[in-house]
Structures are given as structure tokens and as C-alpha cells.
mmCIF file with all atom_site columns, C-alpha atoms in Angstrom:
data_model
loop_
_atom_site.group_PDB
_atom_site.id
_atom_site.type_symbol
_atom_site.label_atom_id
_atom_site.label_alt_id
_atom_site.label_comp_id
_atom_site.label_asym_id
_atom_site.label_entity_id
_atom_site.label_seq_id
_atom_site.pdbx_PDB_ins_code
_atom_site.Cartn_x
_atom_site.Cartn_y
_atom_site.Cartn_z
_atom_site.occupancy
_atom_site.B_iso_or_equiv
_atom_site.pdbx_formal_charge
_atom_site.auth_seq_id
_atom_site.auth_comp_id
_atom_site.auth_asym_id
_atom_site.auth_atom_id
_atom_site.pdbx_PDB_model_num
ATOM 1   C CA . MET A 1 1   ? 100.692 -38.425 31.285 1.00 38.00 ? 1   MET A CA 1
ATOM 2   C CA . SER A 1 2   ? 100.155 -41.667 33.156 1.00 54.00 ? 2   SER A CA 1
ATOM 3   C CA . LYS A 1 3   ? 99.918  -45.033 31.481 1.00 70.00 ? 3   LYS A CA 1
ATOM 4   C CA . LYS A 1 4   ? 97.728  -47.919 32.522 1.00 82.00 ? 4   LYS A CA 1
ATOM 5   C CA . LEU A 1 5   ? 99.642  -50.428 34.615 1.00 85.00 ? 5   LEU A CA 1
ATOM 6   C CA . THR A 1 6   ? 99.330  -54.163 34.077 1.00 90.00 ? 6   THR A CA 1
ATOM 7   C CA . LYS A 1 7   ? 98.142  -56.501 36.812 1.00 92.00 ? 7   LYS A CA 1
ATOM 8   C CA . ASN A 1 8   ? 101.697 -57.752 37.250 1.00 94.00 ? 8   ASN A CA 1
ATOM 9   C CA . GLN A 1 9   ? 103.014 -54.207 37.696 1.00 94.00 ? 9   GLN A CA 1
ATOM 10  C CA . ILE A 1 10  ? 100.336 -53.477 40.314 1.00 94.00 ? 10  ILE A CA 1
ATOM 11  C CA . LEU A 1 11  ? 101.150 -56.778 42.047 1.00 94.00 ? 11  LEU A CA 1
ATOM 12  C CA . ALA A 1 12  ? 104.850 -55.881 42.077 1.00 96.00 ? 12  ALA A CA 1
ATOM 13  C CA . GLU A 1 13  ? 104.105 -52.425 43.488 1.00 95.00 ? 13  GLU A CA 1
ATOM 14  C CA . SER A 1 14  ? 101.816 -54.004 46.098 1.00 96.00 ? 14  SER A CA 1
ATOM 15  C CA . ALA A 1 15  ? 104.559 -56.404 47.173 1.00 96.00 ? 15  ALA A CA 1
ATOM 16  C CA . MET A 1 16  ? 107.024 -53.515 47.494 1.00 97.00 ? 16  MET A CA 1
ATOM 17  C CA . MET A 1 17  ? 104.566 -51.441 49.536 1.00 96.00 ? 17  MET A CA 1
ATOM 18  C CA . VAL A 1 18  ? 103.802 -54.354 51.879 1.00 96.00 ? 18  VAL A CA 1
ATOM 19  C CA . ALA A 1 19  ? 107.537 -55.005 52.291 1.00 96.00 ? 19  ALA A CA 1
ATOM 20  C CA . LEU A 1 20  ? 108.147 -51.312 53.002 1.00 95.00 ? 20  LEU A CA 1
ATOM 21  C CA . SER A 1 21  ? 105.369 -51.237 55.614 1.00 95.00 ? 21  SER A CA 1
ATOM 22  C CA . ILE A 1 22  ? 106.683 -54.401 57.258 1.00 94.00 ? 22  ILE A CA 1
ATOM 23  C CA . ALA A 1 23  ? 110.222 -52.985 57.363 1.00 94.00 ? 23  ALA A CA 1
ATOM 24  C CA . VAL A 1 24  ? 109.022 -49.740 58.942 1.00 92.00 ? 24  VAL A CA 1
ATOM 25  C CA . PHE A 1 25  ? 106.901 -51.600 61.519 1.00 89.00 ? 25  PHE A CA 1
ATOM 26  C CA . ILE A 1 26  ? 109.876 -53.830 62.427 1.00 88.00 ? 26  ILE A CA 1
ATOM 27  C CA . VAL A 1 27  ? 112.259 -50.877 62.776 1.00 88.00 ? 27  VAL A CA 1
ATOM 28  C CA . SER A 1 28  ? 109.646 -48.996 64.835 1.00 82.00 ? 28  SER A CA 1
ATOM 29  C CA . ASP A 1 29  ? 109.406 -51.999 67.197 1.00 77.00 ? 29  ASP A CA 1
ATOM 30  C CA . PHE A 1 30  ? 113.036 -51.439 68.196 1.00 77.00 ? 30  PHE A CA 1
ATOM 31  C CA . ILE A 1 31  ? 112.365 -47.886 69.335 1.00 76.00 ? 31  ILE A CA 1
ATOM 32  C CA . PRO A 1 32  ? 111.548 -47.899 73.076 1.00 69.00 ? 32  PRO A CA 1
ATOM 33  C CA . TRP A 1 33  ? 108.121 -46.257 73.162 1.00 66.00 ? 33  TRP A CA 1
ATOM 34  C CA . PRO A 1 34  ? 106.776 -45.725 76.699 1.00 64.00 ? 34  PRO A CA 1
ATOM 35  C CA . TYR A 1 35  ? 103.962 -48.312 76.461 1.00 60.00 ? 35  TYR A CA 1
ATOM 36  C CA . ALA A 1 36  ? 104.176 -50.918 79.179 1.00 52.00 ? 36  ALA A CA 1
ATOM 37  C CA . TYR A 1 37  ? 101.755 -53.500 77.764 1.00 59.00 ? 37  TYR A CA 1
ATOM 38  C CA . GLY A 1 38  ? 102.329 -53.269 74.039 1.00 61.00 ? 38  GLY A CA 1
ATOM 39  C CA . GLY A 1 39  ? 100.810 -50.695 71.777 1.00 67.00 ? 39  GLY A CA 1
ATOM 40  C CA . GLY A 1 40  ? 103.088 -48.159 70.239 1.00 72.00 ? 40  GLY A CA 1
ATOM 41  C CA . PHE A 1 41  ? 103.185 -46.519 66.870 1.00 79.00 ? 41  PHE A CA 1
ATOM 42  C CA . SER A 1 42  ? 105.215 -46.741 63.711 1.00 84.00 ? 42  SER A CA 1
ATOM 43  C CA . LEU A 1 43  ? 107.105 -44.044 61.904 1.00 85.00 ? 43  LEU A CA 1
ATOM 44  C CA . PHE A 1 44  ? 104.858 -43.805 58.820 1.00 91.00 ? 44  PHE A CA 1
ATOM 45  C CA . GLY A 1 45  ? 104.337 -47.592 58.583 1.00 92.00 ? 45  GLY A CA 1
ATOM 46  C CA . GLN A 1 46  ? 100.755 -47.269 57.360 1.00 95.00 ? 46  GLN A CA 1
ATOM 47  C CA . VAL A 1 47  ? 101.548 -44.766 54.588 1.00 96.00 ? 47  VAL A CA 1
ATOM 48  C CA . PRO A 1 48  ? 102.641 -47.257 51.877 1.00 97.00 ? 48  PRO A CA 1
ATOM 49  C CA . ILE A 1 49  ? 99.456  -49.346 52.116 1.00 97.00 ? 49  ILE A CA 1
ATOM 50  C CA . ILE A 1 50  ? 97.149  -46.317 52.170 1.00 97.00 ? 50  ILE A CA 1
ATOM 51  C CA . LEU A 1 51  ? 98.990  -44.817 49.199 1.00 96.00 ? 51  LEU A CA 1
ATOM 52  C CA . LEU A 1 52  ? 98.692  -48.122 47.331 1.00 96.00 ? 52  LEU A CA 1
ATOM 53  C CA . SER A 1 53  ? 94.943  -48.204 47.990 1.00 97.00 ? 53  SER A CA 1
ATOM 54  C CA . TYR A 1 54  ? 94.606  -44.666 46.714 1.00 95.00 ? 54  TYR A CA 1
ATOM 55  C CA . ARG A 1 55  ? 96.676  -45.306 43.590 1.00 93.00 ? 55  ARG A CA 1
ATOM 56  C CA . HIS A 1 56  ? 95.261  -48.704 42.600 1.00 95.00 ? 56  HIS A CA 1
ATOM 57  C CA . GLY A 1 57  ? 91.893  -48.983 44.293 1.00 95.00 ? 57  GLY A CA 1
ATOM 58  C CA . ILE A 1 58  ? 90.424  -50.432 47.432 1.00 96.00 ? 58  ILE A CA 1
ATOM 59  C CA . LYS A 1 59  ? 90.448  -54.008 46.107 1.00 97.00 ? 59  LYS A CA 1
ATOM 60  C CA . ASN A 1 60  ? 94.245  -53.944 45.680 1.00 97.00 ? 60  ASN A CA 1
ATOM 61  C CA . GLY A 1 61  ? 94.613  -52.034 48.932 1.00 97.00 ? 61  GLY A CA 1
ATOM 62  C CA . LEU A 1 62  ? 92.634  -54.625 50.874 1.00 97.00 ? 62  LEU A CA 1
ATOM 63  C CA . ALA A 1 63  ? 94.682  -57.457 49.372 1.00 97.00 ? 63  ALA A CA 1
ATOM 64  C CA . ALA A 1 64  ? 97.918  -55.756 50.430 1.00 97.00 ? 64  ALA A CA 1
ATOM 65  C CA . SER A 1 65  ? 96.622  -54.766 53.865 1.00 97.00 ? 65  SER A CA 1
ATOM 66  C CA . SER A 1 66  ? 95.463  -58.346 54.464 1.00 97.00 ? 66  SER A CA 1
ATOM 67  C CA . VAL A 1 67  ? 99.017  -59.560 53.904 1.00 97.00 ? 67  VAL A CA 1
ATOM 68  C CA . LEU A 1 68  ? 100.269 -56.881 56.316 1.00 96.00 ? 68  LEU A CA 1
ATOM 69  C CA . ALA A 1 69  ? 97.610  -57.889 58.873 1.00 97.00 ? 69  ALA A CA 1
ATOM 70  C CA . ILE A 1 70  ? 98.689  -61.532 58.761 1.00 96.00 ? 70  ILE A CA 1
ATOM 71  C CA . PHE A 1 71  ? 102.319 -60.512 59.176 1.00 95.00 ? 71  PHE A CA 1
ATOM 72  C CA . GLU A 1 72  ? 101.451 -58.260 62.131 1.00 93.00 ? 72  GLU A CA 1
ATOM 73  C CA . MET A 1 73  ? 99.506  -61.119 63.726 1.00 94.00 ? 73  MET A CA 1
ATOM 74  C CA . MET A 1 74  ? 102.495 -63.447 63.316 1.00 94.00 ? 74  MET A CA 1
ATOM 75  C CA . MET A 1 75  ? 104.766 -60.819 64.886 1.00 91.00 ? 75  MET A CA 1
ATOM 76  C CA . GLY A 1 76  ? 102.335 -60.369 67.791 1.00 87.00 ? 76  GLY A CA 1
ATOM 77  C CA . TYR A 1 77  ? 101.827 -64.097 68.368 1.00 87.00 ? 77  TYR A CA 1
ATOM 78  C CA . LYS A 1 78  ? 102.710 -63.872 72.066 1.00 86.00 ? 78  LYS A CA 1
ATOM 79  C CA . ASN A 1 79  ? 99.582  -61.761 72.676 1.00 87.00 ? 79  ASN A CA 1
ATOM 80  C CA . PHE A 1 80  ? 97.599  -64.948 72.173 1.00 89.00 ? 80  PHE A CA 1
ATOM 81  C CA . SER A 1 81  ? 99.355  -66.517 75.171 1.00 87.00 ? 81  SER A CA 1
ATOM 82  C CA . TYR A 1 82  ? 97.748  -63.933 77.483 1.00 88.00 ? 82  TYR A CA 1
ATOM 83  C CA . VAL A 1 83  ? 94.179  -64.987 76.646 1.00 89.00 ? 83  VAL A CA 1
ATOM 84  C CA . SER A 1 84  ? 92.274  -68.235 76.800 1.00 88.00 ? 84  SER A CA 1
ATOM 85  C CA . GLY A 1 85  ? 89.255  -69.578 74.987 1.00 90.00 ? 85  GLY A CA 1
ATOM 86  C CA . ILE A 1 86  ? 88.208  -69.569 71.356 1.00 94.00 ? 86  ILE A CA 1
ATOM 87  C CA . ALA A 1 87  ? 86.185  -66.346 71.662 1.00 92.00 ? 87  ALA A CA 1
ATOM 88  C CA . ALA A 1 88  ? 89.150  -64.475 73.157 1.00 93.00 ? 88  ALA A CA 1
ATOM 89  C CA . TYR A 1 89  ? 91.512  -65.768 70.457 1.00 94.00 ? 89  TYR A CA 1
ATOM 90  C CA . LEU A 1 90  ? 89.085  -64.688 67.740 1.00 95.00 ? 90  LEU A CA 1
ATOM 91  C CA . ILE A 1 91  ? 88.618  -61.214 69.225 1.00 94.00 ? 91  ILE A CA 1
ATOM 92  C CA . VAL A 1 92  ? 92.371  -60.711 69.476 1.00 94.00 ? 92  VAL A CA 1
ATOM 93  C CA . ALA A 1 93  ? 92.916  -62.063 65.944 1.00 95.00 ? 93  ALA A CA 1
ATOM 94  C CA . PHE A 1 94  ? 90.217  -59.922 64.348 1.00 96.00 ? 94  PHE A CA 1
ATOM 95  C CA . ALA A 1 95  ? 90.120  -56.757 66.485 1.00 95.00 ? 95  ALA A CA 1
ATOM 96  C CA . ASP A 1 96  ? 93.856  -56.371 67.065 1.00 94.00 ? 96  ASP A CA 1
ATOM 97  C CA . TYR A 1 97  ? 95.136  -57.655 63.738 1.00 95.00 ? 97  TYR A CA 1
ATOM 98  C CA . ILE A 1 98  ? 92.935  -58.743 60.826 1.00 97.00 ? 98  ILE A CA 1
ATOM 99  C CA . ILE A 1 99  ? 90.433  -55.872 60.859 1.00 97.00 ? 99  ILE A CA 1
ATOM 100 C CA . ALA A 1 100 ? 92.712  -53.317 62.540 1.00 96.00 ? 100 ALA A CA 1
ATOM 101 C CA . PHE A 1 101 ? 95.476  -53.625 59.940 1.00 96.00 ? 101 PHE A CA 1
ATOM 102 C CA . GLY A 1 102 ? 93.241  -54.884 57.142 1.00 96.00 ? 102 GLY A CA 1
ATOM 103 C CA . CYS A 1 103 ? 91.277  -51.628 57.176 1.00 97.00 ? 103 CYS A CA 1
ATOM 104 C CA . LEU A 1 104 ? 94.352  -49.777 55.884 1.00 97.00 ? 104 LEU A CA 1
ATOM 105 C CA . GLY A 1 105 ? 93.339  -51.000 52.449 1.00 96.00 ? 105 GLY A CA 1
ATOM 106 C CA . LEU A 1 106 ? 90.348  -48.660 52.605 1.00 97.00 ? 106 LEU A CA 1
ATOM 107 C CA . GLY A 1 107 ? 92.687  -45.653 52.463 1.00 96.00 ? 107 GLY A CA 1
ATOM 108 C CA . GLY A 1 108 ? 91.688  -44.840 48.904 1.00 95.00 ? 108 GLY A CA 1
ATOM 109 C CA . MET A 1 109 ? 87.999  -44.435 49.739 1.00 96.00 ? 109 MET A CA 1
ATOM 110 C CA . PHE A 1 110 ? 87.946  -40.706 48.980 1.00 95.00 ? 110 PHE A CA 1
ATOM 111 C CA . LYS A 1 111 ? 89.723  -40.845 45.611 1.00 93.00 ? 111 LYS A CA 1
ATOM 112 C CA . GLY A 1 112 ? 87.989  -38.559 43.147 1.00 88.00 ? 112 GLY A CA 1
ATOM 113 C CA . ARG A 1 113 ? 85.701  -36.988 45.771 1.00 91.00 ? 113 ARG A CA 1
ATOM 114 C CA . PHE A 1 114 ? 87.418  -33.574 45.939 1.00 86.00 ? 114 PHE A CA 1
ATOM 115 C CA . GLY A 1 115 ? 88.331  -33.018 42.293 1.00 81.00 ? 115 GLY A CA 1
ATOM 116 C CA . SER A 1 116 ? 91.967  -32.032 41.949 1.00 79.00 ? 116 SER A CA 1
ATOM 117 C CA . ARG A 1 117 ? 92.626  -31.996 45.704 1.00 87.00 ? 117 ARG A CA 1
ATOM 118 C CA . GLN A 1 118 ? 94.273  -35.401 45.730 1.00 88.00 ? 118 GLN A CA 1
ATOM 119 C CA . THR A 1 119 ? 96.449  -34.710 48.761 1.00 92.00 ? 119 THR A CA 1
ATOM 120 C CA . ALA A 1 120 ? 93.337  -33.877 50.825 1.00 93.00 ? 120 ALA A CA 1
ATOM 121 C CA . GLU A 1 121 ? 91.623  -37.082 49.650 1.00 94.00 ? 121 GLU A CA 1
ATOM 122 C CA . LEU A 1 122 ? 94.685  -39.097 50.577 1.00 94.00 ? 122 LEU A CA 1
ATOM 123 C CA . ALA A 1 123 ? 95.040  -37.478 54.018 1.00 96.00 ? 123 ALA A CA 1
ATOM 124 C CA . LEU A 1 124 ? 91.337  -37.861 54.824 1.00 97.00 ? 124 LEU A CA 1
ATOM 125 C CA . GLY A 1 125 ? 91.432  -41.535 53.834 1.00 97.00 ? 125 GLY A CA 1
ATOM 126 C CA . GLY A 1 126 ? 94.428  -42.010 56.129 1.00 97.00 ? 126 GLY A CA 1
ATOM 127 C CA . ALA A 1 127 ? 92.670  -40.297 59.033 1.00 98.00 ? 127 ALA A CA 1
ATOM 128 C CA . VAL A 1 128 ? 89.532  -42.412 58.620 1.00 98.00 ? 128 VAL A CA 1
ATOM 129 C CA . VAL A 1 129 ? 91.410  -45.718 58.574 1.00 97.00 ? 129 VAL A CA 1
ATOM 130 C CA . CYS A 1 130 ? 93.343  -44.670 61.693 1.00 97.00 ? 130 CYS A CA 1
ATOM 131 C CA . ILE A 1 131 ? 90.020  -44.014 63.442 1.00 98.00 ? 131 ILE A CA 1
ATOM 132 C CA . ILE A 1 132 ? 88.718  -47.425 62.329 1.00 98.00 ? 132 ILE A CA 1
ATOM 133 C CA . ARG A 1 133 ? 91.910  -49.031 63.623 1.00 96.00 ? 133 ARG A CA 1
ATOM 134 C CA . PHE A 1 134 ? 91.512  -47.207 66.953 1.00 97.00 ? 134 PHE A CA 1
ATOM 135 C CA . ILE A 1 135 ? 87.921  -48.498 67.256 1.00 97.00 ? 135 ILE A CA 1
ATOM 136 C CA . CYS A 1 136 ? 89.170  -52.058 66.695 1.00 97.00 ? 136 CYS A CA 1
ATOM 137 C CA . HIS A 1 137 ? 91.811  -51.751 69.420 1.00 95.00 ? 137 HIS A CA 1
ATOM 138 C CA . PHE A 1 138 ? 89.305  -50.046 71.730 1.00 96.00 ? 138 PHE A CA 1
ATOM 139 C CA . ILE A 1 139 ? 86.862  -52.953 71.331 1.00 96.00 ? 139 ILE A CA 1
ATOM 140 C CA . SER A 1 140 ? 89.644  -55.412 72.048 1.00 95.00 ? 140 SER A CA 1
ATOM 141 C CA . GLY A 1 141 ? 90.594  -53.386 75.123 1.00 94.00 ? 141 GLY A CA 1
ATOM 142 C CA . ILE A 1 142 ? 87.095  -53.440 76.625 1.00 96.00 ? 142 ILE A CA 1
ATOM 143 C CA . THR A 1 143 ? 86.493  -57.114 75.866 1.00 95.00 ? 143 THR A CA 1
ATOM 144 C CA . ILE A 1 144 ? 89.831  -58.895 76.223 1.00 93.00 ? 144 ILE A CA 1
ATOM 145 C CA . TRP A 1 145 ? 92.441  -56.735 77.928 1.00 91.00 ? 145 TRP A CA 1
ATOM 146 C CA . THR A 1 146 ? 90.335  -55.712 80.957 1.00 91.00 ? 146 THR A CA 1
ATOM 147 C CA . GLY A 1 147 ? 92.819  -57.283 83.381 1.00 89.00 ? 147 GLY A CA 1
ATOM 148 C CA . TYR A 1 148 ? 95.281  -54.461 82.708 1.00 88.00 ? 148 TYR A CA 1
ATOM 149 C CA . CYS A 1 149 ? 92.836  -51.758 83.757 1.00 91.00 ? 149 CYS A CA 1
ATOM 150 C CA . PRO A 1 150 ? 93.885  -50.045 87.009 1.00 92.00 ? 150 PRO A CA 1
ATOM 151 C CA . GLU A 1 151 ? 91.606  -50.764 89.954 1.00 94.00 ? 151 GLU A CA 1
ATOM 152 C CA . GLY A 1 152 ? 88.798  -48.246 90.260 1.00 94.00 ? 152 GLY A CA 1
ATOM 153 C CA . MET A 1 153 ? 89.033  -47.022 86.667 1.00 94.00 ? 153 MET A CA 1
ATOM 154 C CA . ALA A 1 154 ? 86.294  -47.731 84.136 1.00 96.00 ? 154 ALA A CA 1
ATOM 155 C CA . VAL A 1 155 ? 87.457  -50.272 81.562 1.00 96.00 ? 155 VAL A CA 1
ATOM 156 C CA . ALA A 1 156 ? 86.144  -48.175 78.661 1.00 97.00 ? 156 ALA A CA 1
ATOM 157 C CA . LEU A 1 157 ? 88.034  -45.113 79.895 1.00 96.00 ? 157 LEU A CA 1
ATOM 158 C CA . TYR A 1 158 ? 91.232  -47.115 80.307 1.00 94.00 ? 158 TYR A CA 1
ATOM 159 C CA . SER A 1 159 ? 90.910  -48.615 76.820 1.00 95.00 ? 159 SER A CA 1
ATOM 160 C CA . PHE A 1 160 ? 90.169  -45.181 75.352 1.00 95.00 ? 160 PHE A CA 1
ATOM 161 C CA . ILE A 1 161 ? 93.187  -43.556 77.032 1.00 92.00 ? 161 ILE A CA 1
ATOM 162 C CA . TYR A 1 162 ? 95.574  -46.424 76.395 1.00 91.00 ? 162 TYR A CA 1
ATOM 163 C CA . ASN A 1 163 ? 94.669  -47.078 72.763 1.00 92.00 ? 163 ASN A CA 1
ATOM 164 C CA . GLY A 1 164 ? 93.957  -43.433 72.021 1.00 92.00 ? 164 GLY A CA 1
ATOM 165 C CA . SER A 1 165 ? 97.383  -42.339 73.242 1.00 89.00 ? 165 SER A CA 1
ATOM 166 C CA . TYR A 1 166 ? 99.334  -44.291 70.645 1.00 88.00 ? 166 TYR A CA 1
ATOM 167 C CA . MET A 1 167 ? 96.702  -44.227 67.886 1.00 92.00 ? 167 MET A CA 1
ATOM 168 C CA . ALA A 1 168 ? 96.530  -40.411 68.059 1.00 93.00 ? 168 ALA A CA 1
ATOM 169 C CA . ILE A 1 169 ? 100.272 -40.294 67.372 1.00 91.00 ? 169 ILE A CA 1
ATOM 170 C CA . GLU A 1 170 ? 99.871  -42.902 64.615 1.00 92.00 ? 170 GLU A CA 1
ATOM 171 C CA . LEU A 1 171 ? 97.088  -40.800 63.062 1.00 96.00 ? 171 LEU A CA 1
ATOM 172 C CA . ILE A 1 172 ? 99.185  -37.624 63.112 1.00 96.00 ? 172 ILE A CA 1
ATOM 173 C CA . LEU A 1 173 ? 102.262 -39.340 61.651 1.00 95.00 ? 173 LEU A CA 1
ATOM 174 C CA . THR A 1 174 ? 100.183 -41.083 58.980 1.00 96.00 ? 174 THR A CA 1
ATOM 175 C CA . VAL A 1 175 ? 98.396  -37.912 57.872 1.00 97.00 ? 175 VAL A CA 1
ATOM 176 C CA . VAL A 1 176 ? 101.647 -35.899 57.848 1.00 97.00 ? 176 VAL A CA 1
ATOM 177 C CA . GLY A 1 177 ? 103.340 -38.655 55.844 1.00 96.00 ? 177 GLY A CA 1
ATOM 178 C CA . LEU A 1 178 ? 100.480 -38.832 53.342 1.00 96.00 ? 178 LEU A CA 1
ATOM 179 C CA . ILE A 1 179 ? 100.422 -35.052 52.900 1.00 95.00 ? 179 ILE A CA 1
ATOM 180 C CA . ALA A 1 180 ? 104.181 -35.040 52.289 1.00 95.00 ? 180 ALA A CA 1
ATOM 181 C CA . VAL A 1 181 ? 103.957 -37.871 49.747 1.00 93.00 ? 181 VAL A CA 1
ATOM 182 C CA . GLY A 1 182 ? 100.972 -36.208 48.072 1.00 89.00 ? 182 GLY A CA 1
ATOM 183 C CA . LYS A 1 183 ? 102.833 -32.903 47.708 1.00 89.00 ? 183 LYS A CA 1
ATOM 184 C CA . ILE A 1 184 ? 105.966 -34.600 46.409 1.00 89.00 ? 184 ILE A CA 1
ATOM 185 C CA . LEU A 1 185 ? 104.006 -36.498 43.767 1.00 81.00 ? 185 LEU A CA 1
ATOM 186 C CA . LYS A 1 186 ? 102.045 -33.388 42.826 1.00 81.00 ? 186 LYS A CA 1
ATOM 187 C CA . SER A 1 187 ? 105.264 -31.392 42.419 1.00 80.00 ? 187 SER A CA 1
ATOM 188 C CA . MET A 1 188 ? 106.513 -34.101 40.071 1.00 77.00 ? 188 MET A CA 1
ATOM 189 C CA . ASN A 1 189 ? 103.336 -33.593 37.988 1.00 66.00 ? 189 ASN A CA 1
ATOM 190 C CA . ASP A 1 190 ? 102.435 -37.222 38.603 1.00 60.00 ? 190 ASP A CA 1
ATOM 191 C CA . ARG A 1 191 ? 98.890  -38.156 39.507 1.00 58.00 ? 191 ARG A CA 1
ATOM 192 C CA . ILE A 1 192 ? 98.743  -40.066 42.734 1.00 59.00 ? 192 ILE A CA 1
#
């Protein structure tokens, strides 16, 4: 039997989930992934925000993911030194950070769509937000980061390969993490 949480309890849980995501993203930054110009993936860093969105709704998820997005932008501040002009700054800010990480708050979009198959709803929501995040990074790659494209290669292909390589791993880890959390919570007879 689950009880209705107060706004303060949801806010406290949101703060803990954002802090957990930030901690995982920071720890993951210390692991030497083979990406020469940035990129990389976290070890389940998106899972807490997507789970929060599923448990407490998209509104709360978007609030939490917005905080995470701002933090990620502050941590990636040096990326702004590689571009010039207001338009380039805005594309980097929105495509690489605000929308890319902010979309994690949409992770609960499938809640209640598959009846009692909560783990499937959670995993599908995680997969969709990873695809949205990939699209954001892809757009940034074809508009801002074209200078890193090898000579003779189409910019769109380079952006697809580069961003797809780490976002595919992020998608797999996120979905696996969400399935594991979903099964653990289900085995505890607790509704996600």
C-alpha cells in the first residue's frame, strides 16, 4: 500500500535523485573513455532522474532534470571557449545541455500505458529520452562542431557516428539500469 507523498517529500526525493545523478556523472568523468573530443557516457547517471519522473510525474521530472542540465552546463563550461558568436553559444547551451539533459524529465511519459507492466514503461521512457538526447547532440554536431569532422567525411555522418557511439552505450546502460530498478521495486511489492 503506498501513501500519498507531500510536496516537501517529493522535493526531498528530487534533491536526492539530482545529487545522485550528479555524483554518478562526476565519477564517470574520471573514467578514461576513448573519446578524444569529449562525449562519453555515465554509469547509470540518467536512471535517478528518469525514475523520479516516472514516480512523481513529468512536471517534477522536468524540474529535477533542469537542475541537472544547469549543473552539466557548468561542468562543461570550457566547451563554450571553442565556439564564438551568440548563435553558437545558444546552440551549445540548448542542444548540448539544457534540452539534452532537460529531456530526462520526460522519462515518465509512458506511466500507466501498459497496465501492470511498469518495468516496460520505465525502460521505454528511458530509451525515448536517450534518443531525444542523441538528436540534440547530433544537431549540435552538424551545426557547431563541424571543425572536428575528418576531411572528406560528411559532417552528418561524422556527427551520427561520434554522438551515436557514446549515446548507444548510454541508452543500453540506462535501459538495463531502469529494468533492474523496476524489478527490484516490483519484488519489494512497491509500486514504482
